[in-house]
XYZ file of C-alpha atoms in Angstrom:
225
model
C 11.400 -39.830 35.502
C 14.143 -38.491 38.226
C 12.644 -37.466 41.914
C 14.356 -34.241 40.838
C 12.276 -34.116 38.173
C 9.110 -34.857 39.543
C 9.845 -32.139 42.184
C 10.613 -29.629 39.880
C 7.245 -30.717 38.189
C 5.437 -30.457 41.577
C 6.734 -27.151 42.160
C 5.599 -25.584 38.596
C 1.993 -27.049 39.171
C 1.803 -25.199 42.314
C 1.979 -22.046 39.920
C -0.069 -23.053 37.401
C -3.658 -21.369 37.651
C -5.410 -24.233 35.872
C -4.297 -27.082 38.869
C -6.309 -27.260 41.402
C -4.604 -29.733 44.259
C -6.871 -29.849 47.537
C -5.945 -32.190 50.377
C -8.367 -35.681 51.202
C -9.687 -33.576 53.892
C -10.707 -30.951 51.889
C -12.331 -32.664 49.845
C -14.231 -34.946 52.078
C -15.061 -31.989 53.753
C -16.563 -29.473 51.116
C -14.039 -27.133 52.176
C -13.285 -26.070 48.784
C -16.984 -25.578 48.009
C -16.646 -26.133 44.457
C -19.624 -29.693 45.018
C -22.350 -28.592 42.168
C -20.020 -24.680 41.482
C -17.603 -26.199 38.997
C -19.202 -23.964 36.351
C -19.819 -21.040 37.814
C -16.804 -20.410 39.697
C -13.864 -22.144 37.937
C -15.344 -22.207 33.993
C -17.382 -19.156 34.714
C -19.974 -20.379 31.811
C -22.624 -22.968 31.699
C -21.112 -25.351 29.421
C -21.248 -29.305 29.790
C -18.981 -30.779 32.092
C -16.469 -33.416 31.129
C -14.443 -35.413 33.345
C -11.550 -37.808 31.889
C -10.915 -39.916 34.866
C -7.265 -41.085 35.741
C -6.160 -38.339 32.861
C -2.438 -39.589 32.942
C 0.018 -37.249 30.768
C -3.365 -35.171 30.405
C -4.070 -36.032 26.012
C -7.357 -36.293 25.940
C -8.221 -33.836 28.378
C -6.433 -31.457 26.387
C -7.400 -32.987 22.713
C -11.071 -33.182 23.953
C -11.231 -29.146 25.199
C -9.108 -27.969 21.706
C -11.826 -30.043 19.739
C -15.231 -28.609 21.375
C -14.778 -25.319 23.125
C -18.377 -25.125 23.774
C -17.621 -27.811 26.779
C -15.810 -27.747 29.708
C -13.103 -30.157 30.369
C -11.125 -32.023 33.573
C -8.809 -33.948 33.661
C -8.180 -36.662 37.051
C -5.612 -37.934 38.301
C -3.021 -38.098 41.868
C 0.161 -38.203 39.996
C 0.596 -34.213 39.371
C 3.708 -35.003 37.851
C 2.513 -36.718 34.735
C -0.315 -34.509 34.109
C 1.979 -31.269 34.655
C 2.475 -32.137 30.958
C -1.268 -31.921 30.031
C -1.529 -28.387 32.447
C 1.255 -26.978 30.480
C 0.212 -27.798 27.463
C -2.964 -26.150 28.196
C -1.670 -23.187 29.465
C 0.265 -22.579 26.213
C -2.286 -22.388 23.668
C -4.253 -20.722 26.530
C -6.953 -22.945 26.245
C -10.294 -22.155 29.016
C -12.206 -24.420 29.322
C -9.639 -27.263 30.451
C -8.595 -27.983 33.856
C -6.182 -30.689 36.337
C -7.287 -31.820 39.585
C -5.208 -33.560 41.434
C -6.986 -36.189 43.842
C -7.928 -39.946 44.126
C -10.618 -40.727 41.475
C -12.961 -43.026 44.579
C -13.157 -39.386 45.472
C -15.691 -38.127 42.792
C -18.968 -37.984 44.406
C -17.678 -35.594 46.646
C -16.465 -33.466 44.203
C -19.171 -32.803 41.689
C -22.846 -32.601 42.553
C -25.630 -34.847 41.281
C -26.302 -34.534 37.695
C -23.482 -31.714 37.607
C -21.420 -33.999 34.858
C -22.041 -34.253 31.091
C -19.303 -36.883 30.493
C -17.211 -39.009 32.033
C -14.197 -40.208 29.744
C -11.990 -43.100 30.714
C -8.701 -43.517 29.026
C -6.556 -46.730 29.157
C -6.919 -47.537 32.819
C -4.760 -50.182 34.572
C -7.536 -53.103 34.283
C -6.550 -54.683 37.951
C -7.163 -58.796 36.170
C -6.277 -60.042 39.057
C -9.491 -60.785 41.733
C -8.466 -59.692 44.321
C -8.234 -56.644 42.649
C -11.547 -55.948 41.419
C -11.846 -53.291 44.182
C -9.633 -50.715 42.469
C -10.840 -51.470 38.725
C -12.324 -48.379 37.199
C -15.262 -49.511 36.088
C -16.571 -52.055 38.946
C -20.156 -51.783 39.981
C -19.069 -49.335 43.131
C -17.806 -46.420 40.858
C -20.320 -47.032 38.399
C -22.799 -45.771 41.222
C -20.254 -42.998 41.913
C -20.125 -42.137 38.065
C -23.933 -42.733 37.459
C -24.783 -40.382 40.732
C -23.003 -37.093 39.360
C -23.922 -37.988 35.316
C -27.153 -35.941 34.477
C -29.476 -38.319 32.809
C -28.699 -39.656 30.473
C -25.102 -39.013 30.825
C -21.895 -40.523 28.657
C -19.433 -42.804 29.471
C -16.452 -43.497 27.338
C -14.248 -46.457 27.810
C -10.723 -46.682 25.945
C -8.595 -49.122 26.448
C -6.064 -52.080 25.153
C -7.123 -54.400 27.644
C -9.579 -56.921 26.210
C -10.606 -57.630 29.526
C -11.710 -54.811 30.732
C -13.658 -53.703 28.046
C -15.575 -57.092 28.172
C -16.256 -57.113 31.782
C -16.594 -53.867 31.928
C -19.442 -54.225 28.774
C -21.248 -56.981 30.850
C -21.745 -55.148 33.694
C -22.908 -52.128 31.670
C -25.946 -54.552 30.613
C -26.351 -55.964 33.660
C -27.487 -52.705 34.775
C -29.474 -51.399 31.932
C -26.908 -48.982 30.508
C -28.228 -47.878 26.619
C -24.703 -49.261 24.565
C -24.168 -46.421 21.742
C -21.472 -47.929 20.425
C -18.938 -50.928 21.001
C -15.765 -52.093 18.920
C -12.995 -54.566 19.913
C -10.439 -53.101 17.104
C -11.508 -49.135 16.755
C -8.261 -48.517 14.216
C -9.852 -51.396 12.063
C -13.224 -49.943 12.146
C -14.250 -47.467 9.119
C -17.264 -46.256 11.654
C -15.391 -45.710 14.577
C -16.102 -41.941 16.489
C -13.913 -39.162 15.443
C -12.908 -38.259 18.599
C -11.868 -41.868 19.179
C -9.327 -42.354 16.867
C -8.323 -38.436 16.274
C -6.844 -38.329 19.864
C -4.037 -40.367 20.977
C -2.552 -41.208 24.325
C 1.635 -41.279 24.895
C 0.842 -44.939 25.813
C -1.741 -45.832 23.164
C 0.865 -45.039 20.614
C 3.210 -47.547 22.441
C 0.303 -49.886 22.232
C -0.341 -49.428 18.377
C 3.404 -49.691 17.601
C 3.177 -53.096 19.056
C 0.447 -54.444 17.374
C -2.462 -54.665 19.769
C -6.011 -53.688 19.358
C -7.551 -50.653 20.907
C -11.033 -51.192 22.096
C -13.586 -48.552 22.707
C -16.983 -48.394 24.531
C -19.770 -45.449 24.802
C -22.877 -46.043 26.670
C -25.752 -43.530 28.277
C -25.568 -44.359 32.052
C -28.708 -43.883 33.281
C -30.190 -43.548 36.448
């Protein structure tokens, strides 16, 4: 993506009323006053709150919001030029139950209160296969502890990825902390019993993976406390 196009999208994001772009200082000092108040202040209802972490172009956030009007969705990513597409689509389709938040994933427990979130989706994260990159994996023990903190009991965690490594690594960690595995499969498109919400929504990169013959893995669990 050209730098001019990125700048254009950044400027357009600033005009979207479904995009929130706090500074890091605003997040860590709770200057936004949104922690614990997302439903009341942003969505104006008491519906379950669902996060998509590392939302990319926002396809899953938008797709889930379309399919579940009785839930609130927030797509989170640090790259605003990417989720611009999802935010624009949500506005064009007048979806009141989805927002986009530009921030770092590691700040998620500064932005959401204990038990405030109902579900977390992680779709096609960078698996960070090298050992020295373990701290950046979005399902490492530090991140899982943050998710457990903000998820209400029992709390649902979804991971959809083309990486067998990421799938197996995460599954092992979840079993080690006593999470209740509700579903786990290494080829969701080759399984007739895959959840509809997993096969009916496809991200930009997922479509490319499928064209290349890659298998898509998925797991769902009660993360618990």
